mmCIF file of C-alpha atoms in Angstrom:
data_model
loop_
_atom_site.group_PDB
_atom_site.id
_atom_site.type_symbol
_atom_site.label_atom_id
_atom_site.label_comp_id
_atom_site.label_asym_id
_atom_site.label_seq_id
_atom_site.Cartn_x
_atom_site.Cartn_y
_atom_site.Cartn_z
ATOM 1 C CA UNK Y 1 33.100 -39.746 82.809
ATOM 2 C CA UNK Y 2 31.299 -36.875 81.369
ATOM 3 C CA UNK Y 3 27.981 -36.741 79.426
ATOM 4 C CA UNK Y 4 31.045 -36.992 76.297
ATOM 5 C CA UNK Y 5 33.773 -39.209 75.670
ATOM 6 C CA UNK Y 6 36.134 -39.640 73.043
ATOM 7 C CA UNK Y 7 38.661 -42.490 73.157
ATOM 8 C CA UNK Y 8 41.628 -42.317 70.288
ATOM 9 C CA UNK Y 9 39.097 -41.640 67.814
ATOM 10 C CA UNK Y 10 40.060 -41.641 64.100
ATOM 11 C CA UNK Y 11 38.409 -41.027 60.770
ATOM 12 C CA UNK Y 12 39.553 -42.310 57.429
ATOM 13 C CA UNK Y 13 38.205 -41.967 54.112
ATOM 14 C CA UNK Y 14 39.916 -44.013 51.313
ATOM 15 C CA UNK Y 15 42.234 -46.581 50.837
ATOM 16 C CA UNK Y 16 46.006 -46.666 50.064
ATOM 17 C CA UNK Y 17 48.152 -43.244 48.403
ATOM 18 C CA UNK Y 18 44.362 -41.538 47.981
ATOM 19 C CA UNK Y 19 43.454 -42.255 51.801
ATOM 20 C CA UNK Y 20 42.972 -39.346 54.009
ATOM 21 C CA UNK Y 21 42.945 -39.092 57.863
ATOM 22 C CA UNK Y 22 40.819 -36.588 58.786
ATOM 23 C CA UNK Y 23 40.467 -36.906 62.450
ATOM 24 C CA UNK Y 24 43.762 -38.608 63.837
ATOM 25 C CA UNK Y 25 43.262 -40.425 67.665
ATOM 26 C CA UNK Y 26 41.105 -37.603 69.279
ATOM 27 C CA UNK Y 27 40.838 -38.167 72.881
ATOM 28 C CA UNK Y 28 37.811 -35.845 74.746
ATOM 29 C CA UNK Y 29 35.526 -35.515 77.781
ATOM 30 C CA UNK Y 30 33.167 -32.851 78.112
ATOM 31 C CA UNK Y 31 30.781 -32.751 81.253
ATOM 32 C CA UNK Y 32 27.205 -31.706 82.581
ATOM 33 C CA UNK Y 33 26.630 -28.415 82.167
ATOM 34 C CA UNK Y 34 30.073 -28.108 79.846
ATOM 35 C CA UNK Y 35 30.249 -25.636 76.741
ATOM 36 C CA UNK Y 36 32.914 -26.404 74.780
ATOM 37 C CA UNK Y 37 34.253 -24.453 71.253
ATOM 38 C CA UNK Y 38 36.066 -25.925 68.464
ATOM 39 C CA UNK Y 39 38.168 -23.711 66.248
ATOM 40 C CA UNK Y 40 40.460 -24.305 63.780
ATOM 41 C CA UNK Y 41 40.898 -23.893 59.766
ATOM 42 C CA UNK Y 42 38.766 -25.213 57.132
ATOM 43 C CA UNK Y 43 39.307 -28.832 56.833
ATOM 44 C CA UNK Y 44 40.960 -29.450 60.291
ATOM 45 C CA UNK Y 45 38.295 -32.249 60.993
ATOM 46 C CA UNK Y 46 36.261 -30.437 62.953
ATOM 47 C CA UNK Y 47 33.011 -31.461 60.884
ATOM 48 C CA UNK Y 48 34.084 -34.571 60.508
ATOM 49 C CA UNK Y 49 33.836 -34.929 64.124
ATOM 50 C CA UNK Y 50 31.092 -33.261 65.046
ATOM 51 C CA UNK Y 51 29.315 -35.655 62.378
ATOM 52 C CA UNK Y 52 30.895 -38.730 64.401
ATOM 53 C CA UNK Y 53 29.601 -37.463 67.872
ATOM 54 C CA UNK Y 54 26.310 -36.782 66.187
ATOM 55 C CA UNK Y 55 26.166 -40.598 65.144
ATOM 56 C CA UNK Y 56 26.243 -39.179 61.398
ATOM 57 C CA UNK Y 57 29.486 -40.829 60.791
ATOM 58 C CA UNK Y 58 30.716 -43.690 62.091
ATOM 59 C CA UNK Y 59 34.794 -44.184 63.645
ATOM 60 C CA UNK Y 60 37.353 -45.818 61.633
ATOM 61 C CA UNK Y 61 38.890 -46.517 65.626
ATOM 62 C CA UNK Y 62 37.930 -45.666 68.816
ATOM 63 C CA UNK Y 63 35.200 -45.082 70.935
ATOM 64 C CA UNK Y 64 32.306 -42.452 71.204
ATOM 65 C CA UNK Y 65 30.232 -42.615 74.365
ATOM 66 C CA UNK Y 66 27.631 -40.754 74.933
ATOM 67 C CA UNK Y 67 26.116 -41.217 78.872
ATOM 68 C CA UNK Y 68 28.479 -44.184 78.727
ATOM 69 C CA UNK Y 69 26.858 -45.985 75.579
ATOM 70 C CA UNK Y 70 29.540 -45.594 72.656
ATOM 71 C CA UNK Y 71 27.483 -44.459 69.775
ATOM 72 C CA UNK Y 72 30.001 -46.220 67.088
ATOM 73 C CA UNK Y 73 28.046 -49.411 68.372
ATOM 74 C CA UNK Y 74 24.525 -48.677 67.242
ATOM 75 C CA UNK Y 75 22.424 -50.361 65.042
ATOM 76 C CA UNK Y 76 20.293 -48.181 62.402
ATOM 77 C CA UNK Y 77 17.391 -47.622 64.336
ATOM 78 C CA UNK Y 78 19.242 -47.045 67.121
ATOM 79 C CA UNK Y 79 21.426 -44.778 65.503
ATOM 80 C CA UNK Y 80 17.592 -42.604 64.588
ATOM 81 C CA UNK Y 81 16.745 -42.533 68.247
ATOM 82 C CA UNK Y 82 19.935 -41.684 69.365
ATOM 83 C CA UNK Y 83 19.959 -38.446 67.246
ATOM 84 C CA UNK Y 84 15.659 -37.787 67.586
ATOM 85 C CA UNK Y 85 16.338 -38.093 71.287
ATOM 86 C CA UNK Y 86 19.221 -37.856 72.666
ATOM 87 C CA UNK Y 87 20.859 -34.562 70.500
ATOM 88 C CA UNK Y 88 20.319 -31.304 69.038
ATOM 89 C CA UNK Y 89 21.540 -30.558 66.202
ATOM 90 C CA UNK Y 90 22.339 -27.054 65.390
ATOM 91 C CA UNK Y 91 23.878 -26.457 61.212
ATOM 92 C CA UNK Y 92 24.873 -23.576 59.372
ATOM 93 C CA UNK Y 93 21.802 -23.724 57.379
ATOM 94 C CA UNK Y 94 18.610 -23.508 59.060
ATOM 95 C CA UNK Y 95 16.402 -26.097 57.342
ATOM 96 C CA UNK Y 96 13.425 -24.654 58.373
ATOM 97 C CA UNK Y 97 10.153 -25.343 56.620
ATOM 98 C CA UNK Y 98 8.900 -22.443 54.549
ATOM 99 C CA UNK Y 99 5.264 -22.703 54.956
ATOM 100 C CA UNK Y 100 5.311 -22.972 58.562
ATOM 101 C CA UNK Y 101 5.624 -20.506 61.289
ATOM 102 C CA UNK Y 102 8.511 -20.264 63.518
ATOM 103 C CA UNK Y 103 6.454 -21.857 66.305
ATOM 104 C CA UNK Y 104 5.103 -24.599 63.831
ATOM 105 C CA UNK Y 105 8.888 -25.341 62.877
ATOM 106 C CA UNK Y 106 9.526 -25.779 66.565
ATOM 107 C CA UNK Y 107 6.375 -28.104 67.260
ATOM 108 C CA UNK Y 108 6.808 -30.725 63.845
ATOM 109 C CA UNK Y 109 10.567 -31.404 64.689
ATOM 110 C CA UNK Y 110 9.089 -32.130 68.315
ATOM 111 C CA UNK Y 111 5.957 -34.129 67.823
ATOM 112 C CA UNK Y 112 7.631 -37.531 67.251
ATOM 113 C CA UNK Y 113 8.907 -39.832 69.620
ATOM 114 C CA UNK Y 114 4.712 -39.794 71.357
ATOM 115 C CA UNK Y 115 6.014 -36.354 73.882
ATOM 116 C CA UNK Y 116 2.768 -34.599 75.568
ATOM 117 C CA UNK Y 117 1.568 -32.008 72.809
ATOM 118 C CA UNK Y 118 0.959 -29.474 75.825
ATOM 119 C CA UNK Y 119 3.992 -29.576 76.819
ATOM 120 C CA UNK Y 120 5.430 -29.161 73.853
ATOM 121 C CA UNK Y 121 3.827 -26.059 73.254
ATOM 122 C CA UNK Y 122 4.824 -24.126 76.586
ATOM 123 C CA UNK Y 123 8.677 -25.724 76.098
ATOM 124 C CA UNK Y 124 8.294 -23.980 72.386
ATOM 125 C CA UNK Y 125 6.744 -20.709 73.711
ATOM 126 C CA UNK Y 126 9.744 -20.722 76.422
ATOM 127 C CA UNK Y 127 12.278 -21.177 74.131
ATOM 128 C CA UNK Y 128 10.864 -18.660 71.753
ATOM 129 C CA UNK Y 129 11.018 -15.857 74.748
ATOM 130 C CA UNK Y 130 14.117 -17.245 76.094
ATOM 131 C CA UNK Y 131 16.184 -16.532 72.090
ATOM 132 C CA UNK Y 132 13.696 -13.309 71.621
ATOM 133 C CA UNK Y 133 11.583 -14.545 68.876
ATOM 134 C CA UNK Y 134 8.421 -14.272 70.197
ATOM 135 C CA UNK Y 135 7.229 -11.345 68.145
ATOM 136 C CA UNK Y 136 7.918 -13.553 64.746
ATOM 137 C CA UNK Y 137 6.871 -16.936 66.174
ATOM 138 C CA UNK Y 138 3.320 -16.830 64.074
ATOM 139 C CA UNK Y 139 5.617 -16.044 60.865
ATOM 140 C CA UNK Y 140 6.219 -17.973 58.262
ATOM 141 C CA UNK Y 141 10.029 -18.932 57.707
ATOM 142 C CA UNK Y 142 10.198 -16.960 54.783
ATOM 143 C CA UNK Y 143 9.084 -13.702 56.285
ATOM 144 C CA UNK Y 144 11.883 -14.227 58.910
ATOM 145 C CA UNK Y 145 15.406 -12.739 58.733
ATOM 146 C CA UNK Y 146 18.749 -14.630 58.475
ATOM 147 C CA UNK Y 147 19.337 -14.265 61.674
ATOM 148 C CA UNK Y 148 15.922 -15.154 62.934
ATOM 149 C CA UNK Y 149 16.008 -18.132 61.660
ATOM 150 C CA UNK Y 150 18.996 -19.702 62.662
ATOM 151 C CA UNK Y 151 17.869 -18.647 66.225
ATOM 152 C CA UNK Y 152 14.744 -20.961 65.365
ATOM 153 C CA UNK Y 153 17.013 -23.153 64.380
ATOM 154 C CA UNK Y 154 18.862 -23.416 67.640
ATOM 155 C CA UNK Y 155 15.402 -22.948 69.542
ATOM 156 C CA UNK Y 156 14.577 -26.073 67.686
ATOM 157 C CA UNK Y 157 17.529 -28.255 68.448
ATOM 158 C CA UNK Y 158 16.373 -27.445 72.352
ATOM 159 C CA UNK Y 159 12.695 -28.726 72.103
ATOM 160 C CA UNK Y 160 13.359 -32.712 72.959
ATOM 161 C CA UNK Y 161 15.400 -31.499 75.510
ATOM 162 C CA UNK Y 162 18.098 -33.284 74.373
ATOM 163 C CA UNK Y 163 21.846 -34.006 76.481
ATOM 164 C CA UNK Y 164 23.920 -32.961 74.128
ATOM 165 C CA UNK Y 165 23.893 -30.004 71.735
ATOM 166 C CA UNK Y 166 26.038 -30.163 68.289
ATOM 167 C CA UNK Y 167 26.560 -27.057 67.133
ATOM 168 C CA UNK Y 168 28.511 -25.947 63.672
ATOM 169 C CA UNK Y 169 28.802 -21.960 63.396
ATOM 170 C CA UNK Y 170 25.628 -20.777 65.074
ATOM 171 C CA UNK Y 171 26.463 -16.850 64.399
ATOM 172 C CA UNK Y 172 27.530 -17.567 60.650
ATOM 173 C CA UNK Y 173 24.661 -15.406 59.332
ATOM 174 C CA UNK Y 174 24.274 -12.727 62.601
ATOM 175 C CA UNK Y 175 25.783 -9.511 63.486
ATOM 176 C CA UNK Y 176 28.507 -9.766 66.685
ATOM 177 C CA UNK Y 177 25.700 -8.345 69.226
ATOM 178 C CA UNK Y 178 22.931 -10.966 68.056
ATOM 179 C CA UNK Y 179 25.779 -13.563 67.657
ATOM 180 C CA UNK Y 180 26.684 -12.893 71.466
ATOM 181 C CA UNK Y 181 22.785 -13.260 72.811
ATOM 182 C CA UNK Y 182 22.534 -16.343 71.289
ATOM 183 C CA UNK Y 183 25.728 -17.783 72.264
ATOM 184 C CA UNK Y 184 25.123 -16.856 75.608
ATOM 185 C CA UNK Y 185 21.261 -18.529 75.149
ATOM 186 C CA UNK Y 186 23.310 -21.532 74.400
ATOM 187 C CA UNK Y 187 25.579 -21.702 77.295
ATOM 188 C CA UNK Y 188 22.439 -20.802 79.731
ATOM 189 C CA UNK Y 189 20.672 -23.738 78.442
ATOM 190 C CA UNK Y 190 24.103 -25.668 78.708
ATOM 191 C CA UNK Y 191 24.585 -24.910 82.046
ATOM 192 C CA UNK Y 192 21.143 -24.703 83.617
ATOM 193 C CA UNK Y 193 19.928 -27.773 82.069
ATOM 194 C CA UNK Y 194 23.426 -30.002 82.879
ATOM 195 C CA UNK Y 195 23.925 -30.707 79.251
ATOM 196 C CA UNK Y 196 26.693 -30.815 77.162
ATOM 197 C CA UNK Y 197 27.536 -28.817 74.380
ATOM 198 C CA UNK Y 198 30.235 -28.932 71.007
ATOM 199 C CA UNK Y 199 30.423 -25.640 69.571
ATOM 200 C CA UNK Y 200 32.200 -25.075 66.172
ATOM 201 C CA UNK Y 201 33.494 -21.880 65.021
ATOM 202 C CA UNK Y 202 35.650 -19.756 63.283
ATOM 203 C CA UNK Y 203 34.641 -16.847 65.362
ATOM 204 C CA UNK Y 204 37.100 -15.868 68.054
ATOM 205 C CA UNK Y 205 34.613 -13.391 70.099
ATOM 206 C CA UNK Y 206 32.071 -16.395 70.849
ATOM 207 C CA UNK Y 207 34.204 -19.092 71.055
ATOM 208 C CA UNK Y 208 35.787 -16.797 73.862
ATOM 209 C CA UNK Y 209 32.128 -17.244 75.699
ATOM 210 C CA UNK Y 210 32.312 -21.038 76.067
ATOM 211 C CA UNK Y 211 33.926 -22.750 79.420
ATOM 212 C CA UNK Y 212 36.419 -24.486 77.005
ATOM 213 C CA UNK Y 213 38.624 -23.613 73.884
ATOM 214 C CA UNK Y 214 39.679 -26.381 72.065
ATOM 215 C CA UNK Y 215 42.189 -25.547 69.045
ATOM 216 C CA UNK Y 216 42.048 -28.360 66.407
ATOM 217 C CA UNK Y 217 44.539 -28.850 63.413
ATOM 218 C CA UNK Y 218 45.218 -31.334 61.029
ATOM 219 C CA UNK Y 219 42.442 -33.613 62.698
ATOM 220 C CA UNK Y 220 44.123 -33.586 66.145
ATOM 221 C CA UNK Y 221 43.924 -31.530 69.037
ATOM 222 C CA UNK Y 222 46.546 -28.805 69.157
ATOM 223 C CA UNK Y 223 45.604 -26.781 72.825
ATOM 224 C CA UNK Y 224 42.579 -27.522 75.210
ATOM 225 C CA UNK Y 225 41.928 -24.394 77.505
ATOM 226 C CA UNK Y 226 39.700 -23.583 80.458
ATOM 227 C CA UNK Y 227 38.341 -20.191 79.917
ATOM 228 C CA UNK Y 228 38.286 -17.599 82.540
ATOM 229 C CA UNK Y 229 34.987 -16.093 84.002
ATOM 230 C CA UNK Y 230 36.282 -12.831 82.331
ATOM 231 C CA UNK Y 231 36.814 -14.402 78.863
ATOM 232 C CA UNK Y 232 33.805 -16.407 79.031
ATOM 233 C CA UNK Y 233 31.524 -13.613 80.155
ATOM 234 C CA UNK Y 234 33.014 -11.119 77.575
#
């Protein structure tokens, strides 16, 4: 068993002629150090799961284990530590807060859950060299670019040094050279780190740069690939 598992997994929403399925018996295991993308038209499902793997949704069947406790199971506050501690969350939209620095953004998401503030601060500064933002990490979020701060974004979804990384369309807002350093930040962290990692995306050139390409339609899986090294690497 990988870090994921999905077991027949299904998601409805509504009841009788107005119900719709929009993830049909998904079965899925993704393992340490695992980058997998998820590509497929707009509303395939593929937010809808994401959302259930993220314990933001809960299964209308099936299992979701996460380290081998299925996440469908939890209780509310488990449910909050489960997603404080145990994930990163990476979204289109950055979230950030506009009247603190990049750095600050990194630390408040951080500080809860009682972790060392000192180490906190050199695992923010690391992660701010590591995605190339430490020249803008004393700037507020709205001196930063588009880009810049969806790369906080992702820097912040690192800082509890989660298992498993959730990602929907990390490279929405960047150009295909930025896009491709911060995939690749991704899949170092991924794979250095053991962790796991859902990618969703409707870009071709960095799903390519994940170990797995998952093609998702209609709420099922359609093809599940193993990437080469030469299609991964680009």
């Amino acid at each position: 068993m990988g870090i994921l598992t999905l077991r027949d997994v299904s998601k409805s929403f509504g009841d009788g002629p107005h119900r719709v399925d929009a993830v049909r018996g998904v079965s899925l295991n993704i393992g340490r150090g695992e980058m997998v993308s998820l590509v497929g038209p707009s509303g395939s499902g593929k937010s809808t799961l994401l959302a259930m793997v993220g314990g933001l949704l809960t299964p209308t069947s099936g299992e979701v284990l996460v380290d081998g406790a299925d996440v469908a199971q939890f209780g509310g506050r488990e449910r909050t530590r489960y997603r404080r501690d145990r994930v990163g969350f990476v979204f289109q939209g950055s979230n950030m807060v506009p009247f603190l620095t990049a750095r600050e953004n990194l630390l408040l998401v951080a500080q809860f859950g009682g972790a060392d503030k000192g180490a906190l601060k050199r695992r923010a500064d690391e992660l701010l060299e590591e995605l190339e933002l430490m020249p803008v990490a004393n700037q507020l979020a709205t001196q930063l670019s588009g880009g810049e701060r969806q790369r906080v974004a992702i820097a912040r979804a690192l800082m509890r040094d989660p298992v498993l990384i959730l990602v929907d369309e990390p490279t929405a807002s960047l150009n295909t050279e930025l896009g491709e350093r911060v995939v690749d930040a991704l899949a170092a962290e991924v794979s250095g780190r053991n962790k796991a990692c859902l990618m969703v995306t409707h870009d071709e050139r960095m799903a390519a740069r994940a170990d797995r390409l998952i093609e998702f339609r209609d709420g099922r899986i359609l093809n599940d690939d193993r990437l080469d090294e030469g299609a991964a690497s680009g």
